[in-house]
Amino acid sequence: MKQIQSRRVLMMATHGYEESELFDVRQALLDAGAKVSLASPSRTPITGVVWDEQAGASKDSTRAITPDHLLEDVAVDDYDALVLPGGLSNPDTLRMVPAAVEIVKRFIDEDKTVAAICHAPWMLVEADALQGRRATGWYSLRRDMSNAGATVIDEPVVVDGRLITSRMPADIPAFAAAIVTALDA
């Protein structure tokens, strides 16, 4: 794991992110030696939700994080990878923010690693990044992903070139490992 220590990762989120998909993935990347920054539409602290497996629903998180950068200040050239945590409202809000969609498009166009989990593939749909790609995501997004041109596969993690996708919080270990592997290459 020598390469990852020189890698810079951008995470992008706003209110409503799935807590473990942001914090656990971020920690796995930091533990592997990557430098991780968070961008959002605002610099005010953002909060997320926690998926409750038994209830089959999310509840509000009490854990907040302060973004490092505003979306409009992100220089894509400064980063090696983009990680998009899910949560229902986080990507649904971000896909309506032109700067967020443009960041995804730039990472895809520059063939950089892009990783999206749970509902975050909505950002890939909005950025027209799924045509001819293999991908996965949360169950309710699969038709959207297929309509956007993806071959949708029900696996914990799907890697198609530099595109990495996962379905849900339970897939975080496989998702984080795939990102680390991609960054260490």
Short mmCIF file of N, CA and C in Angstrom, two decimals:
data_model
loop_
_atom_site.label_atom_id
_atom_site.label_comp_id
_atom_site.label_asym_id
_atom_site.label_seq_id
_atom_site.Cartn_x
_atom_site.Cartn_y
_atom_site.Cartn_z
N MET A 1 0.83 -1.20 0.00
CA MET A 1 0.00 0.00 0.00
C MET A 1 0.86 1.25 0.00
N LYS A 2 1.64 1.40 -1.04
CA LYS A 2 2.50 2.57 -1.13
C LYS A 2 1.83 3.70 -1.91
N GLN A 3 1.10 3.36 -2.98
CA GLN A 3 0.49 4.38 -3.82
C GLN A 3 -0.59 5.17 -3.10
N ILE A 4 -1.37 4.50 -2.28
CA ILE A 4 -2.53 5.17 -1.66
C ILE A 4 -2.11 6.32 -0.75
N GLN A 5 -0.91 6.27 -0.24
CA GLN A 5 -0.46 7.35 0.66
C GLN A 5 -0.29 8.68 -0.07
N SER A 6 -0.22 8.64 -1.38
CA SER A 6 -0.12 9.88 -2.14
C SER A 6 -1.45 10.26 -2.79
N ARG A 7 -2.49 9.50 -2.52
CA ARG A 7 -3.79 9.73 -3.17
C ARG A 7 -4.67 10.69 -2.38
N ARG A 8 -5.38 11.53 -3.13
CA ARG A 8 -6.33 12.48 -2.55
C ARG A 8 -7.73 12.11 -3.01
N VAL A 9 -8.63 12.01 -2.05
CA VAL A 9 -10.00 11.58 -2.31
C VAL A 9 -10.96 12.70 -1.93
N LEU A 10 -11.90 12.96 -2.81
CA LEU A 10 -12.97 13.92 -2.53
C LEU A 10 -14.24 13.14 -2.24
N MET A 11 -14.86 13.42 -1.12
CA MET A 11 -16.19 12.92 -0.83
C MET A 11 -17.14 14.10 -1.02
N MET A 12 -18.33 13.81 -1.52
CA MET A 12 -19.30 14.88 -1.75
C MET A 12 -20.61 14.48 -1.08
N ALA A 13 -21.13 15.37 -0.23
CA ALA A 13 -22.37 15.07 0.49
C ALA A 13 -23.04 16.36 0.95
N THR A 14 -24.31 16.20 1.32
CA THR A 14 -25.07 17.26 1.96
C THR A 14 -25.99 16.59 2.99
N HIS A 15 -26.88 17.34 3.57
CA HIS A 15 -27.78 16.78 4.58
C HIS A 15 -28.47 15.52 4.06
N GLY A 16 -28.63 14.55 4.94
CA GLY A 16 -29.33 13.33 4.58
C GLY A 16 -28.45 12.21 4.10
N TYR A 17 -27.11 12.36 4.17
CA TYR A 17 -26.22 11.27 3.81
C TYR A 17 -26.43 10.11 4.78
N GLU A 18 -26.12 8.91 4.35
CA GLU A 18 -26.18 7.75 5.24
C GLU A 18 -24.89 7.76 6.06
N GLU A 19 -25.04 7.84 7.38
CA GLU A 19 -23.90 8.05 8.27
C GLU A 19 -22.74 7.08 8.04
N SER A 20 -23.01 5.79 8.02
CA SER A 20 -21.92 4.83 7.88
C SER A 20 -21.27 4.91 6.50
N GLU A 21 -22.04 5.27 5.50
CA GLU A 21 -21.49 5.36 4.15
C GLU A 21 -20.54 6.55 4.01
N LEU A 22 -20.69 7.54 4.84
CA LEU A 22 -19.74 8.65 4.85
C LEU A 22 -18.62 8.37 5.85
N PHE A 23 -18.97 8.19 7.12
CA PHE A 23 -17.95 8.08 8.16
C PHE A 23 -17.11 6.80 8.08
N ASP A 24 -17.74 5.65 7.85
CA ASP A 24 -16.99 4.39 7.83
C ASP A 24 -16.10 4.29 6.60
N VAL A 25 -16.61 4.72 5.46
CA VAL A 25 -15.79 4.70 4.24
C VAL A 25 -14.65 5.70 4.36
N ARG A 26 -14.96 6.88 4.86
CA ARG A 26 -13.92 7.91 5.08
C ARG A 26 -12.82 7.38 5.99
N GLN A 27 -13.22 6.72 7.09
CA GLN A 27 -12.22 6.20 8.02
C GLN A 27 -11.38 5.10 7.39
N ALA A 28 -11.99 4.24 6.60
CA ALA A 28 -11.24 3.18 5.92
C ALA A 28 -10.19 3.77 4.98
N LEU A 29 -10.55 4.84 4.29
CA LEU A 29 -9.61 5.49 3.38
C LEU A 29 -8.48 6.18 4.15
N LEU A 30 -8.84 6.85 5.24
CA LEU A 30 -7.82 7.48 6.08
C LEU A 30 -6.88 6.44 6.68
N ASP A 31 -7.45 5.34 7.16
CA ASP A 31 -6.64 4.27 7.75
C ASP A 31 -5.67 3.67 6.73
N ALA A 32 -6.08 3.65 5.46
CA ALA A 32 -5.22 3.11 4.40
C ALA A 32 -4.14 4.12 3.98
N GLY A 33 -4.28 5.37 4.41
CA GLY A 33 -3.27 6.37 4.13
C GLY A 33 -3.67 7.46 3.15
N ALA A 34 -4.89 7.40 2.62
CA ALA A 34 -5.34 8.43 1.68
C ALA A 34 -5.66 9.72 2.43
N LYS A 35 -5.60 10.81 1.70
CA LYS A 35 -6.02 12.10 2.23
C LYS A 35 -7.45 12.34 1.73
N VAL A 36 -8.37 12.63 2.64
CA VAL A 36 -9.78 12.72 2.29
C VAL A 36 -10.33 14.10 2.64
N SER A 37 -11.04 14.70 1.69
CA SER A 37 -11.71 15.99 1.89
C SER A 37 -13.20 15.82 1.59
N LEU A 38 -14.00 16.68 2.19
CA LEU A 38 -15.44 16.64 1.99
C LEU A 38 -15.90 17.97 1.39
N ALA A 39 -16.69 17.88 0.31
CA ALA A 39 -17.27 19.08 -0.31
C ALA A 39 -18.78 19.01 -0.22
N SER A 40 -19.40 20.20 -0.10
CA SER A 40 -20.85 20.31 0.04
C SER A 40 -21.30 21.67 -0.49
N PRO A 41 -22.60 21.85 -0.71
CA PRO A 41 -23.08 23.15 -1.17
C PRO A 41 -22.86 24.28 -0.16
N SER A 42 -22.67 23.95 1.11
CA SER A 42 -22.49 24.94 2.17
C SER A 42 -21.37 24.49 3.09
N ARG A 43 -20.74 25.42 3.80
CA ARG A 43 -19.68 25.06 4.75
C ARG A 43 -20.24 24.81 6.15
N THR A 44 -21.55 24.93 6.32
CA THR A 44 -22.13 24.66 7.64
C THR A 44 -22.16 23.14 7.87
N PRO A 45 -22.10 22.70 9.13
CA PRO A 45 -22.11 21.26 9.41
C PRO A 45 -23.35 20.59 8.81
N ILE A 46 -23.14 19.38 8.31
CA ILE A 46 -24.23 18.60 7.73
C ILE A 46 -24.47 17.36 8.58
N THR A 47 -25.71 16.92 8.59
CA THR A 47 -26.06 15.71 9.34
C THR A 47 -26.70 14.71 8.40
N GLY A 48 -26.69 13.47 8.84
CA GLY A 48 -27.20 12.41 8.00
C GLY A 48 -28.28 11.60 8.67
N VAL A 49 -28.40 10.38 8.19
CA VAL A 49 -29.36 9.42 8.72
C VAL A 49 -28.62 8.11 8.99
N VAL A 50 -29.24 7.28 9.82
CA VAL A 50 -28.68 5.97 10.14
C VAL A 50 -29.70 4.92 9.72
N TRP A 51 -29.26 3.98 8.91
CA TRP A 51 -30.14 2.91 8.45
C TRP A 51 -30.36 1.93 9.59
N ASP A 52 -31.59 1.64 9.91
CA ASP A 52 -31.96 0.68 10.94
C ASP A 52 -32.44 -0.58 10.23
N GLU A 53 -31.57 -1.59 10.17
CA GLU A 53 -31.86 -2.83 9.44
C GLU A 53 -33.13 -3.50 9.93
N GLN A 54 -33.32 -3.56 11.25
CA GLN A 54 -34.50 -4.24 11.79
C GLN A 54 -35.79 -3.50 11.45
N ALA A 55 -35.76 -2.19 11.52
CA ALA A 55 -36.96 -1.41 11.23
C ALA A 55 -37.17 -1.24 9.72
N GLY A 56 -36.09 -1.45 8.95
CA GLY A 56 -36.19 -1.26 7.51
C GLY A 56 -36.39 0.20 7.14
N ALA A 57 -35.84 1.10 7.96
CA ALA A 57 -36.00 2.53 7.72
C ALA A 57 -34.81 3.28 8.31
N SER A 58 -34.69 4.53 7.93
CA SER A 58 -33.63 5.38 8.45
C SER A 58 -34.17 6.27 9.56
N LYS A 59 -33.27 6.62 10.47
CA LYS A 59 -33.60 7.59 11.51
C LYS A 59 -32.53 8.68 11.48
N ASP A 60 -32.86 9.85 12.00
CA ASP A 60 -31.92 10.96 11.99
C ASP A 60 -30.69 10.65 12.83
N SER A 61 -29.54 11.08 12.34
CA SER A 61 -28.27 10.92 13.05
C SER A 61 -28.04 12.16 13.91
N THR A 62 -27.32 11.99 14.99
CA THR A 62 -26.93 13.13 15.82
C THR A 62 -25.49 13.53 15.51
N ARG A 63 -24.85 12.82 14.61
CA ARG A 63 -23.46 13.06 14.26
C ARG A 63 -23.39 14.00 13.06
N ALA A 64 -22.62 15.07 13.18
CA ALA A 64 -22.49 16.05 12.10
C ALA A 64 -21.03 16.12 11.66
N ILE A 65 -20.83 16.63 10.46
CA ILE A 65 -19.48 16.84 9.94
C ILE A 65 -19.48 18.17 9.20
N THR A 66 -18.38 18.90 9.32
CA THR A 66 -18.24 20.18 8.65
C THR A 66 -17.47 19.98 7.35
N PRO A 67 -18.05 20.35 6.22
CA PRO A 67 -17.35 20.20 4.94
C PRO A 67 -16.07 21.03 4.90
N ASP A 68 -15.10 20.52 4.15
CA ASP A 68 -13.83 21.22 3.97
C ASP A 68 -13.91 22.26 2.85
N HIS A 69 -14.78 22.00 1.86
CA HIS A 69 -14.84 22.85 0.67
C HIS A 69 -16.27 23.06 0.21
N LEU A 70 -16.50 24.17 -0.43
CA LEU A 70 -17.74 24.39 -1.15
C LEU A 70 -17.62 23.70 -2.51
N LEU A 71 -18.74 23.22 -3.03
CA LEU A 71 -18.71 22.54 -4.33
C LEU A 71 -18.08 23.41 -5.40
N GLU A 72 -18.46 24.69 -5.44
CA GLU A 72 -17.95 25.55 -6.51
C GLU A 72 -16.45 25.84 -6.39
N ASP A 73 -15.84 25.51 -5.25
CA ASP A 73 -14.40 25.72 -5.07
C ASP A 73 -13.57 24.46 -5.35
N VAL A 74 -14.23 23.35 -5.67
CA VAL A 74 -13.51 22.09 -5.90
C VAL A 74 -12.73 22.17 -7.21
N ALA A 75 -11.46 21.82 -7.13
CA ALA A 75 -10.60 21.68 -8.31
C ALA A 75 -10.41 20.18 -8.55
N VAL A 76 -11.13 19.64 -9.51
CA VAL A 76 -11.10 18.19 -9.78
C VAL A 76 -9.67 17.71 -10.00
N ASP A 77 -8.84 18.52 -10.62
CA ASP A 77 -7.45 18.12 -10.88
C ASP A 77 -6.66 17.83 -9.61
N ASP A 78 -7.14 18.31 -8.46
CA ASP A 78 -6.45 18.09 -7.19
C ASP A 78 -6.73 16.72 -6.59
N TYR A 79 -7.62 15.93 -7.20
CA TYR A 79 -8.06 14.67 -6.60
C TYR A 79 -7.88 13.48 -7.54
N ASP A 80 -7.70 12.33 -6.91
CA ASP A 80 -7.55 11.07 -7.64
C ASP A 80 -8.85 10.29 -7.70
N ALA A 81 -9.77 10.56 -6.77
CA ALA A 81 -11.01 9.78 -6.70
C ALA A 81 -12.12 10.62 -6.10
N LEU A 82 -13.35 10.22 -6.45
CA LEU A 82 -14.56 10.83 -5.91
C LEU A 82 -15.38 9.72 -5.27
N VAL A 83 -15.81 9.94 -4.02
CA VAL A 83 -16.65 8.97 -3.31
C VAL A 83 -17.97 9.66 -2.99
N LEU A 84 -19.06 8.97 -3.36
CA LEU A 84 -20.40 9.50 -3.17
C LEU A 84 -21.17 8.61 -2.22
N PRO A 85 -21.36 9.05 -0.96
CA PRO A 85 -22.19 8.28 -0.04
C PRO A 85 -23.66 8.45 -0.40
N GLY A 86 -24.46 7.48 0.01
CA GLY A 86 -25.89 7.52 -0.29
C GLY A 86 -26.70 8.19 0.79
N GLY A 87 -27.76 7.51 1.18
CA GLY A 87 -28.81 8.14 1.95
C GLY A 87 -29.82 8.61 0.92
N LEU A 88 -31.07 8.60 1.24
CA LEU A 88 -32.09 8.95 0.25
C LEU A 88 -32.03 10.41 -0.18
N SER A 89 -32.04 11.33 0.77
CA SER A 89 -32.15 12.75 0.39
C SER A 89 -30.83 13.37 -0.04
N ASN A 90 -29.70 12.84 0.40
CA ASN A 90 -28.40 13.40 0.03
C ASN A 90 -28.20 13.43 -1.49
N PRO A 91 -28.20 12.29 -2.19
CA PRO A 91 -28.00 12.37 -3.64
C PRO A 91 -29.19 12.99 -4.38
N ASP A 92 -30.38 12.86 -3.82
CA ASP A 92 -31.54 13.46 -4.47
C ASP A 92 -31.42 14.98 -4.45
N THR A 93 -30.87 15.54 -3.37
CA THR A 93 -30.62 16.98 -3.30
C THR A 93 -29.47 17.37 -4.21
N LEU A 94 -28.35 16.63 -4.13
CA LEU A 94 -27.16 16.99 -4.90
C LEU A 94 -27.37 16.90 -6.41
N ARG A 95 -28.23 15.99 -6.86
CA ARG A 95 -28.40 15.88 -8.31
C ARG A 95 -29.13 17.08 -8.89
N MET A 96 -29.67 17.93 -8.03
CA MET A 96 -30.31 19.17 -8.47
C MET A 96 -29.35 20.36 -8.38
N VAL A 97 -28.11 20.13 -7.97
CA VAL A 97 -27.10 21.18 -7.84
C VAL A 97 -26.14 21.07 -9.03
N PRO A 98 -26.18 22.01 -9.96
CA PRO A 98 -25.34 21.90 -11.16
C PRO A 98 -23.85 21.68 -10.87
N ALA A 99 -23.31 22.33 -9.85
CA ALA A 99 -21.89 22.17 -9.54
C ALA A 99 -21.58 20.73 -9.13
N ALA A 100 -22.49 20.09 -8.41
CA ALA A 100 -22.28 18.70 -7.99
C ALA A 100 -22.28 17.76 -9.19
N VAL A 101 -23.23 17.95 -10.08
CA VAL A 101 -23.32 17.11 -11.28
C VAL A 101 -22.08 17.32 -12.16
N GLU A 102 -21.64 18.55 -12.26
CA GLU A 102 -20.45 18.86 -13.07
C GLU A 102 -19.21 18.19 -12.50
N ILE A 103 -19.09 18.14 -11.18
CA ILE A 103 -17.95 17.46 -10.56
C ILE A 103 -17.95 15.98 -10.93
N VAL A 104 -19.10 15.34 -10.85
CA VAL A 104 -19.19 13.92 -11.23
C VAL A 104 -18.79 13.75 -12.69
N LYS A 105 -19.32 14.58 -13.57
CA LYS A 105 -19.00 14.49 -15.00
C LYS A 105 -17.50 14.64 -15.24
N ARG A 106 -16.89 15.59 -14.56
CA ARG A 106 -15.44 15.81 -14.76
C ARG A 106 -14.63 14.61 -14.31
N PHE A 107 -14.97 14.02 -13.15
CA PHE A 107 -14.24 12.83 -12.70
C PHE A 107 -14.40 11.69 -13.71
N ILE A 108 -15.61 11.50 -14.21
CA ILE A 108 -15.86 10.45 -15.20
C ILE A 108 -15.09 10.75 -16.48
N ASP A 109 -15.21 11.97 -16.99
CA ASP A 109 -14.55 12.35 -18.24
C ASP A 109 -13.03 12.22 -18.16
N GLU A 110 -12.48 12.46 -16.98
CA GLU A 110 -11.03 12.38 -16.81
C GLU A 110 -10.58 10.98 -16.39
N ASP A 111 -11.50 10.01 -16.42
CA ASP A 111 -11.22 8.61 -16.11
C ASP A 111 -10.56 8.44 -14.74
N LYS A 112 -11.11 9.16 -13.77
CA LYS A 112 -10.66 9.01 -12.38
C LYS A 112 -11.61 8.06 -11.67
N THR A 113 -11.17 7.50 -10.57
CA THR A 113 -12.00 6.60 -9.79
C THR A 113 -13.22 7.34 -9.26
N VAL A 114 -14.40 6.77 -9.49
CA VAL A 114 -15.66 7.30 -8.95
C VAL A 114 -16.36 6.13 -8.26
N ALA A 115 -16.69 6.31 -6.99
CA ALA A 115 -17.33 5.27 -6.19
C ALA A 115 -18.64 5.81 -5.63
N ALA A 116 -19.73 5.06 -5.85
CA ALA A 116 -21.06 5.48 -5.39
C ALA A 116 -21.76 4.31 -4.73
N ILE A 117 -22.37 4.56 -3.57
CA ILE A 117 -23.03 3.50 -2.82
C ILE A 117 -24.48 3.88 -2.53
N CYS A 118 -25.34 2.86 -2.48
CA CYS A 118 -26.73 2.99 -2.06
C CYS A 118 -27.52 3.86 -3.05
N HIS A 119 -28.01 5.02 -2.64
CA HIS A 119 -28.77 5.91 -3.51
C HIS A 119 -27.86 6.84 -4.33
N ALA A 120 -26.56 6.85 -4.04
CA ALA A 120 -25.64 7.76 -4.75
C ALA A 120 -25.55 7.52 -6.25
N PRO A 121 -25.81 6.31 -6.77
CA PRO A 121 -25.81 6.18 -8.24
C PRO A 121 -26.80 7.12 -8.95
N TRP A 122 -27.74 7.72 -8.22
CA TRP A 122 -28.58 8.76 -8.82
C TRP A 122 -27.71 9.86 -9.40
N MET A 123 -26.59 10.16 -8.75
CA MET A 123 -25.66 11.16 -9.27
C MET A 123 -25.06 10.70 -10.59
N LEU A 124 -24.81 9.42 -10.73
CA LEU A 124 -24.28 8.87 -11.97
C LEU A 124 -25.32 8.92 -13.08
N VAL A 125 -26.58 8.68 -12.72
CA VAL A 125 -27.68 8.80 -13.68
C VAL A 125 -27.75 10.25 -14.17
N GLU A 126 -27.73 11.19 -13.24
CA GLU A 126 -27.86 12.61 -13.58
C GLU A 126 -26.69 13.09 -14.43
N ALA A 127 -25.51 12.51 -14.22
CA ALA A 127 -24.31 12.90 -14.96
C ALA A 127 -24.15 12.13 -16.27
N ASP A 128 -25.15 11.31 -16.63
CA ASP A 128 -25.08 10.48 -17.84
C ASP A 128 -23.82 9.62 -17.88
N ALA A 129 -23.52 9.00 -16.75
CA ALA A 129 -22.27 8.24 -16.61
C ALA A 129 -22.46 6.73 -16.62
N LEU A 130 -23.66 6.24 -16.89
CA LEU A 130 -23.90 4.80 -16.77
C LEU A 130 -24.08 4.07 -18.10
N GLN A 131 -24.14 4.78 -19.20
CA GLN A 131 -24.37 4.14 -20.50
C GLN A 131 -23.29 3.08 -20.77
N GLY A 132 -23.73 1.83 -20.95
CA GLY A 132 -22.80 0.75 -21.26
C GLY A 132 -21.96 0.25 -20.10
N ARG A 133 -22.27 0.68 -18.89
CA ARG A 133 -21.48 0.30 -17.71
C ARG A 133 -22.20 -0.77 -16.90
N ARG A 134 -21.45 -1.54 -16.15
CA ARG A 134 -21.98 -2.48 -15.17
C ARG A 134 -21.99 -1.74 -13.84
N ALA A 135 -23.09 -1.86 -13.08
CA ALA A 135 -23.19 -1.13 -11.81
C ALA A 135 -24.25 -1.76 -10.92
N THR A 136 -24.26 -1.33 -9.66
CA THR A 136 -25.30 -1.72 -8.72
C THR A 136 -25.67 -0.51 -7.89
N GLY A 137 -26.74 -0.66 -7.11
CA GLY A 137 -27.19 0.42 -6.25
C GLY A 137 -28.38 -0.06 -5.43
N TRP A 138 -28.94 0.83 -4.66
CA TRP A 138 -30.11 0.51 -3.84
C TRP A 138 -31.23 0.02 -4.74
N TYR A 139 -32.02 -0.89 -4.23
CA TYR A 139 -33.06 -1.58 -5.01
C TYR A 139 -33.97 -0.64 -5.79
N SER A 140 -34.41 0.45 -5.15
CA SER A 140 -35.38 1.34 -5.80
C SER A 140 -34.77 2.17 -6.93
N LEU A 141 -33.45 2.17 -7.07
CA LEU A 141 -32.79 2.94 -8.14
C LEU A 141 -32.51 2.11 -9.37
N ARG A 142 -32.66 0.82 -9.26
CA ARG A 142 -32.18 -0.05 -10.33
C ARG A 142 -32.85 0.21 -11.67
N ARG A 143 -34.14 0.51 -11.67
CA ARG A 143 -34.80 0.82 -12.95
C ARG A 143 -34.24 2.12 -13.52
N ASP A 144 -34.02 3.13 -12.66
CA ASP A 144 -33.42 4.38 -13.12
C ASP A 144 -32.04 4.11 -13.74
N MET A 145 -31.26 3.27 -13.08
CA MET A 145 -29.92 2.95 -13.56
C MET A 145 -29.99 2.21 -14.89
N SER A 146 -30.89 1.25 -14.99
CA SER A 146 -31.07 0.51 -16.24
C SER A 146 -31.54 1.43 -17.36
N ASN A 147 -32.48 2.31 -17.06
CA ASN A 147 -32.96 3.28 -18.06
C ASN A 147 -31.85 4.23 -18.51
N ALA A 148 -30.85 4.43 -17.65
CA ALA A 148 -29.71 5.29 -17.99
C ALA A 148 -28.63 4.53 -18.77
N GLY A 149 -28.90 3.24 -19.04
CA GLY A 149 -27.98 2.48 -19.88
C GLY A 149 -27.09 1.49 -19.16
N ALA A 150 -27.25 1.34 -17.86
CA ALA A 150 -26.40 0.41 -17.09
C ALA A 150 -26.93 -1.01 -17.17
N THR A 151 -26.01 -1.95 -17.08
CA THR A 151 -26.35 -3.34 -16.81
C THR A 151 -26.28 -3.46 -15.30
N VAL A 152 -27.42 -3.63 -14.65
CA VAL A 152 -27.48 -3.62 -13.19
C VAL A 152 -27.29 -5.04 -12.66
N ILE A 153 -26.38 -5.16 -11.71
CA ILE A 153 -26.01 -6.45 -11.13
C ILE A 153 -26.24 -6.40 -9.63
N ASP A 154 -26.85 -7.42 -9.07
CA ASP A 154 -27.12 -7.48 -7.63
C ASP A 154 -25.97 -8.18 -6.92
N GLU A 155 -24.91 -7.41 -6.66
CA GLU A 155 -23.74 -7.90 -5.93
C GLU A 155 -23.31 -6.81 -4.95
N PRO A 156 -22.58 -7.19 -3.88
CA PRO A 156 -22.16 -6.19 -2.89
C PRO A 156 -21.32 -5.05 -3.47
N VAL A 157 -20.49 -5.36 -4.44
CA VAL A 157 -19.69 -4.32 -5.09
C VAL A 157 -19.51 -4.72 -6.55
N VAL A 158 -19.65 -3.73 -7.44
CA VAL A 158 -19.43 -3.95 -8.86
C VAL A 158 -18.38 -2.95 -9.31
N VAL A 159 -17.32 -3.47 -9.91
CA VAL A 159 -16.23 -2.63 -10.42
C VAL A 159 -16.25 -2.73 -11.94
N ASP A 160 -16.39 -1.58 -12.59
CA ASP A 160 -16.35 -1.50 -14.05
C ASP A 160 -15.33 -0.43 -14.40
N GLY A 161 -14.12 -0.86 -14.70
CA GLY A 161 -13.04 0.10 -14.92
C GLY A 161 -12.79 0.88 -13.65
N ARG A 162 -12.92 2.19 -13.72
CA ARG A 162 -12.70 3.04 -12.54
C ARG A 162 -14.01 3.40 -11.84
N LEU A 163 -15.10 2.79 -12.25
CA LEU A 163 -16.40 3.01 -11.61
C LEU A 163 -16.67 1.89 -10.61
N ILE A 164 -16.91 2.27 -9.36
CA ILE A 164 -17.16 1.32 -8.27
C ILE A 164 -18.52 1.65 -7.67
N THR A 165 -19.40 0.65 -7.59
CA THR A 165 -20.73 0.87 -7.01
C THR A 165 -21.06 -0.24 -6.02
N SER A 166 -21.87 0.11 -5.03
CA SER A 166 -22.35 -0.85 -4.03
C SER A 166 -23.81 -0.56 -3.72
N ARG A 167 -24.47 -1.54 -3.06
CA ARG A 167 -25.91 -1.49 -2.86
C ARG A 167 -26.38 -0.79 -1.59
N MET A 168 -25.66 -1.00 -0.46
CA MET A 168 -26.23 -0.61 0.83
C MET A 168 -25.16 -0.57 1.92
N PRO A 169 -25.53 -0.10 3.14
CA PRO A 169 -24.55 -0.04 4.22
C PRO A 169 -23.87 -1.39 4.53
N ALA A 170 -24.60 -2.49 4.40
CA ALA A 170 -23.99 -3.79 4.68
C ALA A 170 -22.83 -4.10 3.74
N ASP A 171 -22.76 -3.43 2.60
CA ASP A 171 -21.70 -3.66 1.62
C ASP A 171 -20.47 -2.79 1.84
N ILE A 172 -20.46 -1.97 2.87
CA ILE A 172 -19.36 -1.03 3.08
C ILE A 172 -18.00 -1.70 3.12
N PRO A 173 -17.80 -2.84 3.81
CA PRO A 173 -16.45 -3.43 3.79
C PRO A 173 -15.96 -3.74 2.37
N ALA A 174 -16.80 -4.33 1.52
CA ALA A 174 -16.41 -4.64 0.15
C ALA A 174 -16.20 -3.36 -0.66
N PHE A 175 -17.08 -2.39 -0.45
CA PHE A 175 -17.00 -1.10 -1.16
C PHE A 175 -15.70 -0.38 -0.82
N ALA A 176 -15.41 -0.25 0.47
CA ALA A 176 -14.18 0.44 0.90
C ALA A 176 -12.94 -0.29 0.40
N ALA A 177 -12.96 -1.61 0.47
CA ALA A 177 -11.81 -2.40 0.00
C ALA A 177 -11.58 -2.19 -1.50
N ALA A 178 -12.65 -2.12 -2.27
CA ALA A 178 -12.51 -1.89 -3.72
C ALA A 178 -11.93 -0.51 -4.00
N ILE A 179 -12.32 0.49 -3.25
CA ILE A 179 -11.78 1.83 -3.43
C ILE A 179 -10.29 1.85 -3.08
N VAL A 180 -9.94 1.24 -1.96
CA VAL A 180 -8.53 1.18 -1.55
C VAL A 180 -7.70 0.47 -2.62
N THR A 181 -8.21 -0.64 -3.13
CA THR A 181 -7.49 -1.38 -4.19
C THR A 181 -7.30 -0.50 -5.43
N ALA A 182 -8.34 0.21 -5.83
CA ALA A 182 -8.25 1.08 -7.00
C ALA A 182 -7.22 2.20 -6.79
N LEU A 183 -7.18 2.75 -5.60
CA LEU A 183 -6.26 3.85 -5.32
C LEU A 183 -4.83 3.40 -5.12
N ASP A 184 -4.65 2.14 -4.78
CA ASP A 184 -3.31 1.62 -4.52
C ASP A 184 -2.65 1.08 -5.78
N ALA A 185 -3.39 1.06 -6.88
CA ALA A 185 -2.85 0.52 -8.14
C ALA A 185 -1.86 1.47 -8.77
#
